[in-house]
Structures are given as C-alpha cells and as structure tokens.
Tab-separated table of C-alpha atoms in Angstrom:
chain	number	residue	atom	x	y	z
A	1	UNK	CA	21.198	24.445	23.801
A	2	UNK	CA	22.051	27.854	24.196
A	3	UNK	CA	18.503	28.425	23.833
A	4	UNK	CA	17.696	26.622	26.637
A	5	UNK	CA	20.175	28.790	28.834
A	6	UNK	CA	18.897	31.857	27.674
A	7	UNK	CA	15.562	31.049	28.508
A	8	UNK	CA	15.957	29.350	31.638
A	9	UNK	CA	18.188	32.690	32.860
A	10	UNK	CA	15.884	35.002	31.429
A	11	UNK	CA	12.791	33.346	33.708
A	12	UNK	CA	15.252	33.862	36.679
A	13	UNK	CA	15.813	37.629	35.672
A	14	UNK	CA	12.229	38.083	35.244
A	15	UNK	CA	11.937	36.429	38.960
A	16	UNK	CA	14.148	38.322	40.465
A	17	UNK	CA	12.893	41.336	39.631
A	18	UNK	CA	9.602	40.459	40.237
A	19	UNK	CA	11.462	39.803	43.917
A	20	UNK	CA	13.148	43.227	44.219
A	21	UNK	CA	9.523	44.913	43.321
A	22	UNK	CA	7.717	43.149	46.259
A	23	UNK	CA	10.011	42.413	49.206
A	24	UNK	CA	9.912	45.212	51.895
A	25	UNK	CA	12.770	44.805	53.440
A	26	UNK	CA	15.467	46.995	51.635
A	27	UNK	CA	18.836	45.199	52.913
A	28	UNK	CA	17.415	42.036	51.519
A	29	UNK	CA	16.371	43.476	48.424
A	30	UNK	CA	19.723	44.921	48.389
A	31	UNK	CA	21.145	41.645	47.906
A	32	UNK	CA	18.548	39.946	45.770
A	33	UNK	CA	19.724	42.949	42.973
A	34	UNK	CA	23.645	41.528	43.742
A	35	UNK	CA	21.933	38.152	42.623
A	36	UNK	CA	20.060	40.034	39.285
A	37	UNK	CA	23.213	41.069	38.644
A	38	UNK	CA	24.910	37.850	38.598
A	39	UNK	CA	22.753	36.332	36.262
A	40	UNK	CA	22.788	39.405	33.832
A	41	UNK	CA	26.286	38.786	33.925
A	42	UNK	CA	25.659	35.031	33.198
A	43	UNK	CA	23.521	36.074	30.505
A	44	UNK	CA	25.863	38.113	29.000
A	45	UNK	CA	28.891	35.330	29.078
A	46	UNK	CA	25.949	33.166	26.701
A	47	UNK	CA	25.707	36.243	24.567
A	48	UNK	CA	29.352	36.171	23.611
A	49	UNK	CA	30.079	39.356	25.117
A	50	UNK	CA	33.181	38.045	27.788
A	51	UNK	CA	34.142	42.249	28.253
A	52	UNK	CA	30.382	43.207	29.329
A	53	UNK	CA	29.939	40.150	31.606
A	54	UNK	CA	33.141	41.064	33.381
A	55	UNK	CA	32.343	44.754	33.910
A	56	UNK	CA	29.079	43.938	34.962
A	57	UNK	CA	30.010	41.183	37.601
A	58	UNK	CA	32.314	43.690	38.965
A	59	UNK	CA	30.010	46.476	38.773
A	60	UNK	CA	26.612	45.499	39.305
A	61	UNK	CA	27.677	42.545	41.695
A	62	UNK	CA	30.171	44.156	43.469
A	63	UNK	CA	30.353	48.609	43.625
A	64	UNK	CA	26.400	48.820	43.092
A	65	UNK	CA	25.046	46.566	45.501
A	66	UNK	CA	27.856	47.945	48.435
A	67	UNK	CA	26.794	51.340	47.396
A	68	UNK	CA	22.798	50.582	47.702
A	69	UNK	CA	24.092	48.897	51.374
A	70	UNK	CA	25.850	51.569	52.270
A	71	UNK	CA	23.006	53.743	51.442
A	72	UNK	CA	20.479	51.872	53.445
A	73	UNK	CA	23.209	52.214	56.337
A	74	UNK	CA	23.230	55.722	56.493
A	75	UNK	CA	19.665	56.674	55.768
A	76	UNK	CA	19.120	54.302	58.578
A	77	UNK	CA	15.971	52.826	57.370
A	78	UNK	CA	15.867	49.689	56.264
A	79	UNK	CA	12.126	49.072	55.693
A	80	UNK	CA	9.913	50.212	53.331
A	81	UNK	CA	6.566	51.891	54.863
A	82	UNK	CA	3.357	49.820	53.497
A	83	UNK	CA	1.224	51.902	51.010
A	84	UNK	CA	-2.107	50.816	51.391
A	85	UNK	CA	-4.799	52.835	49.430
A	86	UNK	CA	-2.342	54.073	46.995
A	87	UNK	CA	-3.835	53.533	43.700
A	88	UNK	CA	-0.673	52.354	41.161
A	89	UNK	CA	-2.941	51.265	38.156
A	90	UNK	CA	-1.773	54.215	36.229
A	91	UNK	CA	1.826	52.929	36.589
A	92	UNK	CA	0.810	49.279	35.746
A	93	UNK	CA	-1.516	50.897	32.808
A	94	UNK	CA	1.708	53.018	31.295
A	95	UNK	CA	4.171	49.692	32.220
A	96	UNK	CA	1.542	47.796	30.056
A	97	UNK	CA	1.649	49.799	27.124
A	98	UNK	CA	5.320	50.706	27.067
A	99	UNK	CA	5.583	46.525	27.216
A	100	UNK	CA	3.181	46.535	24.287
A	101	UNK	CA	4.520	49.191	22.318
A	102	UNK	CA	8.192	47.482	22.518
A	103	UNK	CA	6.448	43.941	21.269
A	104	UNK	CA	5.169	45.420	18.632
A	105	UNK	CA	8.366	47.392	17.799
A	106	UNK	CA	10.273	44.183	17.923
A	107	UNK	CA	7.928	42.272	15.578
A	108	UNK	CA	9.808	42.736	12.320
A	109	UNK	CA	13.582	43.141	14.219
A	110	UNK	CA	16.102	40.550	12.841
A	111	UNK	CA	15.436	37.292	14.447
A	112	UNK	CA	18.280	36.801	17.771
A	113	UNK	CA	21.620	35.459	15.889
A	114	UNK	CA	20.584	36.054	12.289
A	115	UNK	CA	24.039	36.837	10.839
A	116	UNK	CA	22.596	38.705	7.625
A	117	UNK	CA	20.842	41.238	10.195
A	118	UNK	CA	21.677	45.134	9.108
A	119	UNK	CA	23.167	45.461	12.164
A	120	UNK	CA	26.075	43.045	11.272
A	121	UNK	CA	26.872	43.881	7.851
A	122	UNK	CA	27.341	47.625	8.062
A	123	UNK	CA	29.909	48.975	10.047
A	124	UNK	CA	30.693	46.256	12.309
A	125	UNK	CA	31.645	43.803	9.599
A	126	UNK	CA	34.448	46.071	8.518
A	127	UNK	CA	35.738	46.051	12.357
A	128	UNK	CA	35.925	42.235	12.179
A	129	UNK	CA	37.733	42.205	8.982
A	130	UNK	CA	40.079	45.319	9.310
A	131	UNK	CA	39.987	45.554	12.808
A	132	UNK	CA	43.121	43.641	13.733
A	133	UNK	CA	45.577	45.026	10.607
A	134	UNK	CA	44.689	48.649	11.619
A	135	UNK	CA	45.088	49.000	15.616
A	136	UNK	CA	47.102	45.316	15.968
A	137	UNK	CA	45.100	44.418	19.000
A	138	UNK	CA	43.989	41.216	18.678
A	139	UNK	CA	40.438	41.951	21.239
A	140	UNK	CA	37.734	43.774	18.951
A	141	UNK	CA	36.101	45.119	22.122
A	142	UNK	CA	39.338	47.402	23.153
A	143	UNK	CA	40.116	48.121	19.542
A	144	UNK	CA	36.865	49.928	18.676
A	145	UNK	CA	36.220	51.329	22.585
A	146	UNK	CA	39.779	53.102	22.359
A	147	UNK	CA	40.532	53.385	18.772
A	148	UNK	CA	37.579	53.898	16.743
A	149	UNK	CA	35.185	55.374	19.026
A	150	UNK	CA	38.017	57.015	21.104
A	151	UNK	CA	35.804	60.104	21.503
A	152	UNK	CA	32.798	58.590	22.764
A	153	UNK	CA	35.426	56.817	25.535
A	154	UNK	CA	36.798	60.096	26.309
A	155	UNK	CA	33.416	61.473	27.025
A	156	UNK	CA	32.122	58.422	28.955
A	157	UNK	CA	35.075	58.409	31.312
A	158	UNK	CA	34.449	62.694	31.824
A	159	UNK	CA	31.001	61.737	32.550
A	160	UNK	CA	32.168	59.113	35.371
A	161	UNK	CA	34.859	62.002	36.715
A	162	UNK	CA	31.547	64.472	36.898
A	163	UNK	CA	29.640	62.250	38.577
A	164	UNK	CA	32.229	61.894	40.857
A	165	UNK	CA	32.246	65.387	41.745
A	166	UNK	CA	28.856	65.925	41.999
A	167	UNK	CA	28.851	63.511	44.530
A	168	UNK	CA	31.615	64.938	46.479
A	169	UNK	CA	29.709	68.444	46.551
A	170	UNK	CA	26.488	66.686	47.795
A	171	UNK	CA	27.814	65.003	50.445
A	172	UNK	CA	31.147	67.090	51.601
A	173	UNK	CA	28.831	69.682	52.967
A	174	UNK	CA	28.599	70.246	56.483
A	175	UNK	CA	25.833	72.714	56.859
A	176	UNK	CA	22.479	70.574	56.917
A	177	UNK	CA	19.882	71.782	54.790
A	178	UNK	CA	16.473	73.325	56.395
A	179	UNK	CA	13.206	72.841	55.302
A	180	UNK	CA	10.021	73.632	57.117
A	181	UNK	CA	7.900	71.265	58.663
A	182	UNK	CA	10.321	68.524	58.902
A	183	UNK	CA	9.087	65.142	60.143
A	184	UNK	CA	10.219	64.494	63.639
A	185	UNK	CA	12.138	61.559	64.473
A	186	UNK	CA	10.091	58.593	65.268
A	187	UNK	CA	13.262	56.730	66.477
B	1	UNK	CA	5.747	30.164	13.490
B	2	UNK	CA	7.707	28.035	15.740
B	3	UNK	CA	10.520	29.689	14.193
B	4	UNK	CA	9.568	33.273	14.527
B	5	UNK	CA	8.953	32.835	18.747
B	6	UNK	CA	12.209	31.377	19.007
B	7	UNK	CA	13.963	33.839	17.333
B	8	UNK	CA	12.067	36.261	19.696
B	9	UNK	CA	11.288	35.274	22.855
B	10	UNK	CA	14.635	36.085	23.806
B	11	UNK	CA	13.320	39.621	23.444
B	12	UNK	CA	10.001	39.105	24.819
B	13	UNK	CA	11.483	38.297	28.565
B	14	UNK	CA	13.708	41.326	28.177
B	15	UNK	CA	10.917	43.422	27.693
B	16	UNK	CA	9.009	42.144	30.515
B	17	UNK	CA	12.235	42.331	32.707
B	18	UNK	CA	11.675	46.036	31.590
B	19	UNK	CA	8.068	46.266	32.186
B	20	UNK	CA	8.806	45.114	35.730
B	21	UNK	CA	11.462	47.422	36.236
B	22	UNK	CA	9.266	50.545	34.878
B	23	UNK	CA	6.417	49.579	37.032
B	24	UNK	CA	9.036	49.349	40.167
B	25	UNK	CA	9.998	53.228	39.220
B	26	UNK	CA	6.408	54.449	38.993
B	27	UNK	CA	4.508	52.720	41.556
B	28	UNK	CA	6.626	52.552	44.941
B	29	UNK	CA	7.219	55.916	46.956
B	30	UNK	CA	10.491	54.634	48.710
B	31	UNK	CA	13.124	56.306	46.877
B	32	UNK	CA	16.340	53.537	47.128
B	33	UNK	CA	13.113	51.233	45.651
B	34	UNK	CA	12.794	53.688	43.016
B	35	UNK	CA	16.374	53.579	41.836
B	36	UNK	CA	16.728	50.285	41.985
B	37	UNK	CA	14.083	49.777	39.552
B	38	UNK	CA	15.736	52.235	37.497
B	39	UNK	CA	18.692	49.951	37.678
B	40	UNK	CA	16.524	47.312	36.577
B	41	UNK	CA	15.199	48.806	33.637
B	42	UNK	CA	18.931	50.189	32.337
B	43	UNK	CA	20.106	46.662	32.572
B	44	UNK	CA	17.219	45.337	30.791
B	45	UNK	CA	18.180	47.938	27.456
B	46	UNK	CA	21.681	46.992	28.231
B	47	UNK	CA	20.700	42.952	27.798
B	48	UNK	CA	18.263	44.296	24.641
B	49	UNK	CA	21.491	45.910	22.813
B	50	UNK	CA	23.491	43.147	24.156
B	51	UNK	CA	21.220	40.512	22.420
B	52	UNK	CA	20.793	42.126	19.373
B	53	UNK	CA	25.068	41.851	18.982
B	54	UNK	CA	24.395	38.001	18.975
B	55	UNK	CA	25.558	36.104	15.755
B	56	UNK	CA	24.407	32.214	15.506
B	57	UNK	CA	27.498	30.266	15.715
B	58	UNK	CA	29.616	33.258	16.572
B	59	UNK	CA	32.325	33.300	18.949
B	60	UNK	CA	33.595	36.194	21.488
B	61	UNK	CA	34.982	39.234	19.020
B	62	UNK	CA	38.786	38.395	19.920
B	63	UNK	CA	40.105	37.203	16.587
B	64	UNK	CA	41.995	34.138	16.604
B	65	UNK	CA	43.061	31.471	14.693
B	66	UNK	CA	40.455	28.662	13.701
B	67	UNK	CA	37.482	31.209	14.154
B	68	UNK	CA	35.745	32.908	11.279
B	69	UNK	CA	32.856	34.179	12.539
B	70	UNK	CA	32.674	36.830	15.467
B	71	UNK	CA	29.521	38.682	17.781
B	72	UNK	CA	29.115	42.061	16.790
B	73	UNK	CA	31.480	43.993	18.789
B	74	UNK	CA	30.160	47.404	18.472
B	75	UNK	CA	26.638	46.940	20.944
B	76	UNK	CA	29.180	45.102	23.453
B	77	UNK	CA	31.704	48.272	23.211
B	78	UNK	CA	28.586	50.559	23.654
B	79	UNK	CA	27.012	48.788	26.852
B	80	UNK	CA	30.179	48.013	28.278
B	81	UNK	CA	31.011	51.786	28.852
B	82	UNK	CA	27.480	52.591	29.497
B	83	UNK	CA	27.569	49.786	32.734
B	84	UNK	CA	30.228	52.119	34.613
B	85	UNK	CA	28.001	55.416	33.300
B	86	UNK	CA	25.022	53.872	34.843
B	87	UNK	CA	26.531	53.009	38.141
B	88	UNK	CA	28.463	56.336	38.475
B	89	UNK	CA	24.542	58.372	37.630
B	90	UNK	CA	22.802	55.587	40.308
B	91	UNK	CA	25.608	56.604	43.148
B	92	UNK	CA	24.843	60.391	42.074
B	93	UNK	CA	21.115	59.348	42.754
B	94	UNK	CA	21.710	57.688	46.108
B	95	UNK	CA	23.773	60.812	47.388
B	96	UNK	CA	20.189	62.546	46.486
B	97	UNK	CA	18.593	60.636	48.383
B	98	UNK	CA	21.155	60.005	51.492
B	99	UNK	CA	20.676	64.692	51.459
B	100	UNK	CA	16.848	64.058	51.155
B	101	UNK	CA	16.940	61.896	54.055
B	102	UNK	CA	18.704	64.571	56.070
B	103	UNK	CA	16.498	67.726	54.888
B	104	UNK	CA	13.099	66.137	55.555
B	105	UNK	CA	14.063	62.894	57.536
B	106	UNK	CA	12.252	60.514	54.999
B	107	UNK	CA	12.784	58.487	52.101
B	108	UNK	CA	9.117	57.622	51.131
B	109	UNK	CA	7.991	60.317	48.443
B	110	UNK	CA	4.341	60.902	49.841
B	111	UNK	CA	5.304	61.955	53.610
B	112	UNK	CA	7.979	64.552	51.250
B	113	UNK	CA	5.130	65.730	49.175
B	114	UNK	CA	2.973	66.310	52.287
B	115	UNK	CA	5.424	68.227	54.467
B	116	UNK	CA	6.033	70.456	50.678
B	117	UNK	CA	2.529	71.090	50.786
B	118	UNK	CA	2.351	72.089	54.515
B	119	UNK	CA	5.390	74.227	54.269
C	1	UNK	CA	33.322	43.505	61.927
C	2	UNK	CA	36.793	43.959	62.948
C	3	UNK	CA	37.016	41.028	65.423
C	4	UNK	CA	36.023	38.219	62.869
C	5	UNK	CA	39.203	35.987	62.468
C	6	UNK	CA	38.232	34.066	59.018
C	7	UNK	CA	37.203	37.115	57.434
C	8	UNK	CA	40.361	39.032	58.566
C	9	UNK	CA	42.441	35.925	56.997
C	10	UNK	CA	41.070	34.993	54.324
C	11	UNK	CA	40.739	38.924	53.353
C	12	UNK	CA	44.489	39.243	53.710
C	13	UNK	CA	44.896	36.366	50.993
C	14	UNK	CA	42.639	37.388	48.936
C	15	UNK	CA	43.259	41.327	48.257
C	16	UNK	CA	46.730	40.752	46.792
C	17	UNK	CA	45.456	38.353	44.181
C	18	UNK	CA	42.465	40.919	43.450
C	19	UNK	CA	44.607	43.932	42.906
C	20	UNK	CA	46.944	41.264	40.640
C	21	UNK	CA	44.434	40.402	38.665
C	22	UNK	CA	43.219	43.928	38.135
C	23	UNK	CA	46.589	44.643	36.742
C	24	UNK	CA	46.354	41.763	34.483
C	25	UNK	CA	43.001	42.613	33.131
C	26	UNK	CA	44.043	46.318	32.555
C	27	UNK	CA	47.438	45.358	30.609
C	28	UNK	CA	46.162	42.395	28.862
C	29	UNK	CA	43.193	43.693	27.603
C	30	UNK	CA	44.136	43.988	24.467
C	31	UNK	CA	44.865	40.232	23.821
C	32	UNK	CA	41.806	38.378	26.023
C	33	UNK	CA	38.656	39.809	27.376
C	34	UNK	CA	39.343	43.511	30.022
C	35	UNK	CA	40.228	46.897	29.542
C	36	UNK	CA	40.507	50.214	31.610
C	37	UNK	CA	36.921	49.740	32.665
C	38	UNK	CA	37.008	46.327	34.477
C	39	UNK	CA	40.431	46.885	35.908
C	40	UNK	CA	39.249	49.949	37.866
C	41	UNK	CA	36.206	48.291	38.893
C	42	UNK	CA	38.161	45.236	40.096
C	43	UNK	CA	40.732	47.347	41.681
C	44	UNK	CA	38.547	49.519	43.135
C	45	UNK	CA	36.686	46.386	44.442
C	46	UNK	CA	39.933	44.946	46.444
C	47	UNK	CA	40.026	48.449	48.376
C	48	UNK	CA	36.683	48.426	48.604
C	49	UNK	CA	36.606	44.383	50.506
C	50	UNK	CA	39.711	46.071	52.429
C	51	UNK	CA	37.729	48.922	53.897
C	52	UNK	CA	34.701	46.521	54.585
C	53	UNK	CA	36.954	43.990	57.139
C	54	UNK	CA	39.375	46.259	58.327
C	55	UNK	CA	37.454	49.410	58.903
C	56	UNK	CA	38.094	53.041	56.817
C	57	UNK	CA	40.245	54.728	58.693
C	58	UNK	CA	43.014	52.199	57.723
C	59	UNK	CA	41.913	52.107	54.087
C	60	UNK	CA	41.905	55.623	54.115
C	61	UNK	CA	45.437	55.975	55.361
C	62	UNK	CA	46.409	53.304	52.300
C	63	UNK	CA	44.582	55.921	49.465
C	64	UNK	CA	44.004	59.182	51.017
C	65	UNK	CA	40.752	60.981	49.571
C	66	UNK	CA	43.268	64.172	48.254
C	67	UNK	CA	45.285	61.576	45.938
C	68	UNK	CA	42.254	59.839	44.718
C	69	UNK	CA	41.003	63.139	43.280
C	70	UNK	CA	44.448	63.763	41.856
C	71	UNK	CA	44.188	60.516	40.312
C	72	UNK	CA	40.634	60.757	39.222
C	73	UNK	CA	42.045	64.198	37.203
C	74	UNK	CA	45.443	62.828	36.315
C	75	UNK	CA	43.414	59.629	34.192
C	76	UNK	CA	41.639	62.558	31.989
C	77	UNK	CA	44.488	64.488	31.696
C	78	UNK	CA	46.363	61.346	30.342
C	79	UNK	CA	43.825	60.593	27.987
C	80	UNK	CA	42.999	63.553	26.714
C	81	UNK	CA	46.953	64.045	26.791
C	82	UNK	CA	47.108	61.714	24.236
C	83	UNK	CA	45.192	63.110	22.006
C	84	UNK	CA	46.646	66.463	21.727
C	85	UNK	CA	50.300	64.842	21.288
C	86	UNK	CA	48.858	63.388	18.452
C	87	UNK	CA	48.041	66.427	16.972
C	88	UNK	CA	51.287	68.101	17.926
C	89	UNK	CA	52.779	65.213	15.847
C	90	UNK	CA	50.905	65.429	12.856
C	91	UNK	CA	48.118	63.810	13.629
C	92	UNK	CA	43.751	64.421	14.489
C	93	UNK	CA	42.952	64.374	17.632
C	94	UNK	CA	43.435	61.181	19.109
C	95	UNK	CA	44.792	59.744	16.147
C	96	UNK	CA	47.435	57.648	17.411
C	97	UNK	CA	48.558	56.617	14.245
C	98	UNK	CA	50.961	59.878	14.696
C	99	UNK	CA	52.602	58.821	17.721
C	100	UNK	CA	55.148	56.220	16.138
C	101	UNK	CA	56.866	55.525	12.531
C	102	UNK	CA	54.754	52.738	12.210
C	103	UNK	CA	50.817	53.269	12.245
C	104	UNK	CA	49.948	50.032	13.729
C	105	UNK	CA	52.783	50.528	16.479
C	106	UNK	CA	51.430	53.710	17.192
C	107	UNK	CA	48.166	52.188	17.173
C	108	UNK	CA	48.704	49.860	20.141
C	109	UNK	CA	50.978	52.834	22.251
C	110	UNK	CA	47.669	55.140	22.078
C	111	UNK	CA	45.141	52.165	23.319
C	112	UNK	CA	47.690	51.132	26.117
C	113	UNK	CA	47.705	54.449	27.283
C	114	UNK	CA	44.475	55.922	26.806
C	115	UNK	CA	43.339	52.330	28.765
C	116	UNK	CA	45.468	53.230	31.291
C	117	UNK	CA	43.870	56.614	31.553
C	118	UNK	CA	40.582	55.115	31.911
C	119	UNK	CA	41.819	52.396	34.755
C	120	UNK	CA	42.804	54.988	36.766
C	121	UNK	CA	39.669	57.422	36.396
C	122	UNK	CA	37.541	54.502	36.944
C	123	UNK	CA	39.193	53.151	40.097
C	124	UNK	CA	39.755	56.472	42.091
C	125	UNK	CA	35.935	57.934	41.370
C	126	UNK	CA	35.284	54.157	42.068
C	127	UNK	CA	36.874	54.252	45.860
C	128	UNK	CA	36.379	58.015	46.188
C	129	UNK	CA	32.292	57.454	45.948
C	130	UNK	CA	32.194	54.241	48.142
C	131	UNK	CA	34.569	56.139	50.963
C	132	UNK	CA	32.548	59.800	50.804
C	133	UNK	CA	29.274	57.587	50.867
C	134	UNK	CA	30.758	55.210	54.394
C	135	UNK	CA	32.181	58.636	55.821
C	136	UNK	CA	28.299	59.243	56.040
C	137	UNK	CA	27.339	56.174	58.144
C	138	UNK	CA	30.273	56.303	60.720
C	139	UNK	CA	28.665	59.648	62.886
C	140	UNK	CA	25.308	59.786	65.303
C-alpha cells in the first residue's frame, strides 16, 4: 500500500518538475515549485520522517516559494526569453550519464525498508535503544539533532546566520554597481 | 526480479527527479530557472537520504509504548537541518541575481556573457 | 492588496493561531514531531502572511530590522552559550550532562535551550531575508 503511494507521488514529483523545466512563465513556475514542494513533503510524511515533512512544508511551501515571488517582483521580469538555436545536448548528454552512473551506483544498495541494511544497525540502532535513557526526550529526531550531533547543529544554524548576512551586504547597498555596455531598458 | 524493482524503483524516480533537475541547471540561461532547478536537484538527494532512513514496518522515531521498531533517525536529523541550509544558500543566490539584474539589466546568462565580451 | 476584506479577516484569525502553534512546535518538540527549525520557519511564516496583507511598513514597525539582527546574534550566542557553561561546569563542550546533578536532567535543560537558540536564529534570518528582499520591490 505504501508502495502504491510512493509511486503514485513520485510520478507527480517527476511531473512537476518536468513542469517547472518547460513553462516560461516564471510566476507560474513559481507556484508549480510551492506544489513540488507539497508533495515532497507528502512524500516524506510516507517515509516516516513527521520532523522533515514539517520543515519542508514550511520551508519549501511557504519561505522559498515567497522568496522566488518576491524575486520575480523585483527583477521585474516575469518571462523567460525563448532560446531558439541554443544547442543543450551537452546538458541532456551529462544529465544522462549522471542518471546512469547513480542507477548503477544504486544496484547493489540495500533494498528501500530492509531493516538488516548497514545503515540501520550501526550507529543508529544504538540511538533507538539508548536514545531515550541518555537525553530523556522521548523524539529521536531532537535527541540526536541537539544532543548527539550538537556540533553539526551549531554549525548549521552559523551557516543560516552567514547567509543571512551575506544577504544583507548584497542588498543594503545603495551605490549601484557599473558595468560597461549595459543593456538598455526595453521597457 | 519482481522483488529487486520494487525494492528499487523507489530510487529510480528519485534519480530521474534528479536528472530533471540537473538538466534544468545546465540547459536554461534564465538565472531564477537555474536555481530553481538547483532546488530541484537538492530536494531530490534530500528524498534519496530520506528514503534510504526507511525501515519496513517502522514507525516515526518517537519512542512510545506498543512500538518496537523505529525509521532510522539519523538521515531524517541530517536532511532536516540541511532543508533550512538549502533555503538560506537559494535566498543568498536570488540576492545574486536580484544585483545582477541591476548591474547589467538582465537575468538571461547569454545577453550577460555578450555585454562581458563587448566590454 | 490592502483593500481586500476576506483576506484582511481571515488573516487577522489566522496569524494568532500560527504564531501559537509555532510556540507549541518549538517547546514540544521534544515529545511529538518539531524543534527549533520548524518553529522559526512557522513563526517566521505568520510575519511573513502579515507583511503580505497588510503591507511592510506595518510589519516592520511590529519587528524592526535592528532587533531581528540582535536576535539573529542573540540565538548563536545562546547556543554556543551553552556550551561553554558546560565546560565552566565540568563538562566538554556542549556536554550538557554538566549543567544539572542529574545527567539526564541536564540532558533535557541543554536541548530546550540550545532549541530555543536555534528558533530564534531561524525565525529572525527567516523575516530579516524576506523583508531586505520586499524592501527591493517597493521603489521605481
């Protein structure tokens, strides 16, 4: 059953993005990645992961897809310009092979579930059984994000603070920047 | 056989959710097209670790009473942080572009490489 | 969009229960699913729908941008703040093990803080990115 949802989400995903890469209007393409987000989120609520599907219903639904409007708002340009006689095999050719490389790659990975996978026996096996006795916090998710991989939290969180700054020093300058030749405004 | 492409088509359609997302990157010159297929692509290797966290008959890793057996938490703990990472880096790229737009007034990456060249 | 009615309503009903339920997610996440991460987000998000019906200026005047980056600091002082009390008392860095008698209690006064930490980094670089990128649209 949950099969079935996974697969029948996962054609949607694949859909939608197929959407995003062809529409040419930007605001609506805007909105069809709020809807790819959605269903990632759905996806993830199948995949037991509750804490990922609600960050990324928040994030990807919500902040991304007002920051990509808002975006399109102030660049004031809201359709993409058609490039006919631009030759994008070589991007299709290296998308191919990257695809290919991954499927093979994949081939002998632990089967989706399999509880006797490496991945489940090392490490995270001793979260599930310990997990709870040594932090007394009853979620997994929080206990090894601020407990056991406290570090790697505290790092994550200075790299959202620097990209916060970085964007205030783009944008909180006044002075425009010059450059020669600059394309005149068609209007 | 029947086994082996149901334990991995799961992974099959995130790859091609990747490929697509890839091919978005490389092949189209507007730039907020460009991120968003980046965006694509980083949720598709979020979904990939995601997945891989799955255990069959597992339950969401908040221990309770009644439940034995538990998704990995660790990928989920990983990703989860990684989400808000990925947004913060994409509004850093769209404050790129919003200064690009202002220095050359365009978005699409030829007419930029052009007016470079003339310059 | 300041003249639609519904929107203005149904906004005003709505952003209290938002910004409630961000608080719930951030101090419950150690029981059910949330955390420092999603609460920001979602309390970010209710400023965010506030700013969208009833225009940025008033927004602004709510959360001015100079407390936002004093928040955005204060959340990485606090967690990092943790840490080094833990080693004052005994402790590794961000050991919170140190911080009570008991190691579990200690345990679950480091996550509730360091959390908090993170919900408040996350929700002030959150609004302060979304109001420096609509300061951009408003001129011309």
């Amino acid at each position: 059953m949950s099969l079935l949802v996974n697969i029948v989400l996962l054609s949607f995903l694949v859909i939608m993005a197929i959407a995003v890469l062809r529409i040419k209007n930007l605001l609506a393409m805007a909105m069809l990645f709020g809807l790819y987000s959605l269903l990632v989120a759905g996806l993830f609520v199948v995949l037991d992961a509750p804490d990922v599907a609600f960050t990324e219903a928040a994030v990807g639904t919500g902040i991304s897809t007002v920051l990509m409007l808002v975006t399109i708002a102030s660049v004031r340009d809201s359709h993409e310009v058609e490039n006919k006689g631009r030759n994008s095999s070589l991007a299709l050719l290296l998308s191919v092979v990257m695809g290919v490389a991954l499927m093979y790659g994949i081939h002998d990975i632990a089967e989706l579930g399999d509880p006797t996978a490496p991945a489940h026996t090392q490490v995270a096996a001793r979260f599930i059984e310990s997990g709870q006795a040594e932090t007394g916090v009853p979620n997994l998710v929080t206990a090894v994000l601020a407990s056991y991989r406290g570090f790697d939290t505290l790092g994550e969180v200075t790299v959202v603070l620097t990209a916060g700054l970085g964007i205030l020093l783009l944008l909180l300058r006044s002075e425009k920047p010059r450059v020669k030749g600059k394309k005149k405004d068609a209007g | 056989m029947m086994d082996y492409i149901i334990g991995h088509i799961n992974y099959w359609l995130i790859i091609a959710v990747m490929m697509v997302g890839m091919f978005t990157l490389m092949s189209r010159t507007n730039m907020i097209k460009k991120l968003a297929g980046l965006s694509i692509f980083q949720t598709a290797v979020i979904l990939f670790y995601v997945s891989l966290g799955k255990v069959e008959d597992g339950t969401a890793p908040i221990v309770a009473e009644g439940f034995s057996t538990y998704s990995n938490p660790l990928p989920q703990v990983l990703m989860l942080t990684a989400i808000v990472v990925g947004v913060a880096t994409t509004a850093v790229g769209f404050a790129l572009v919003i200064r690009i737009k202002e220095a050359y007034n365009t978005i699409e990456e030829d007419e930029i490489r052009e007016l470079d060249a003339k310059s | 969009m300041q003249d639609k009615l519904i929107l203005r309503v149904v906004a005003k009903w709505l952003i209290p229960v938002i910004i409630l339920f961000a608080f719930y997610v951030q101090f419950h996440g150690d029981y059910s699913p949330g955390g420092g991460f999603q609460a920001g987000v979602i309390f970010s998000s209710a400023f965010l729908l506030y700013s969208l019906v009833y225009g940025l200026e008033s927004a602004i005047k709510v959360l001015p941008d100079h407390w936002l980056k004093v928040a955005a600091c204060f959340g990485v002082l606090l967690y990092a703040g943790v840490g080094v009390v833990a080693m004052l008392m005994g402790g590794n860095f961000l050991d919170y093990s140190a911080l009570a008698s008991e190691p579990v209690a200690g345990q679950h006064i480091g996550i509730i803080l360091i959390e908090l930490g993170v919900g408040i980094t996350v929700g002030s670089v959150m609004l302060l990115i979304f109001f420096t990128f609509a300061r951009r649209v408003l001129p011309k």
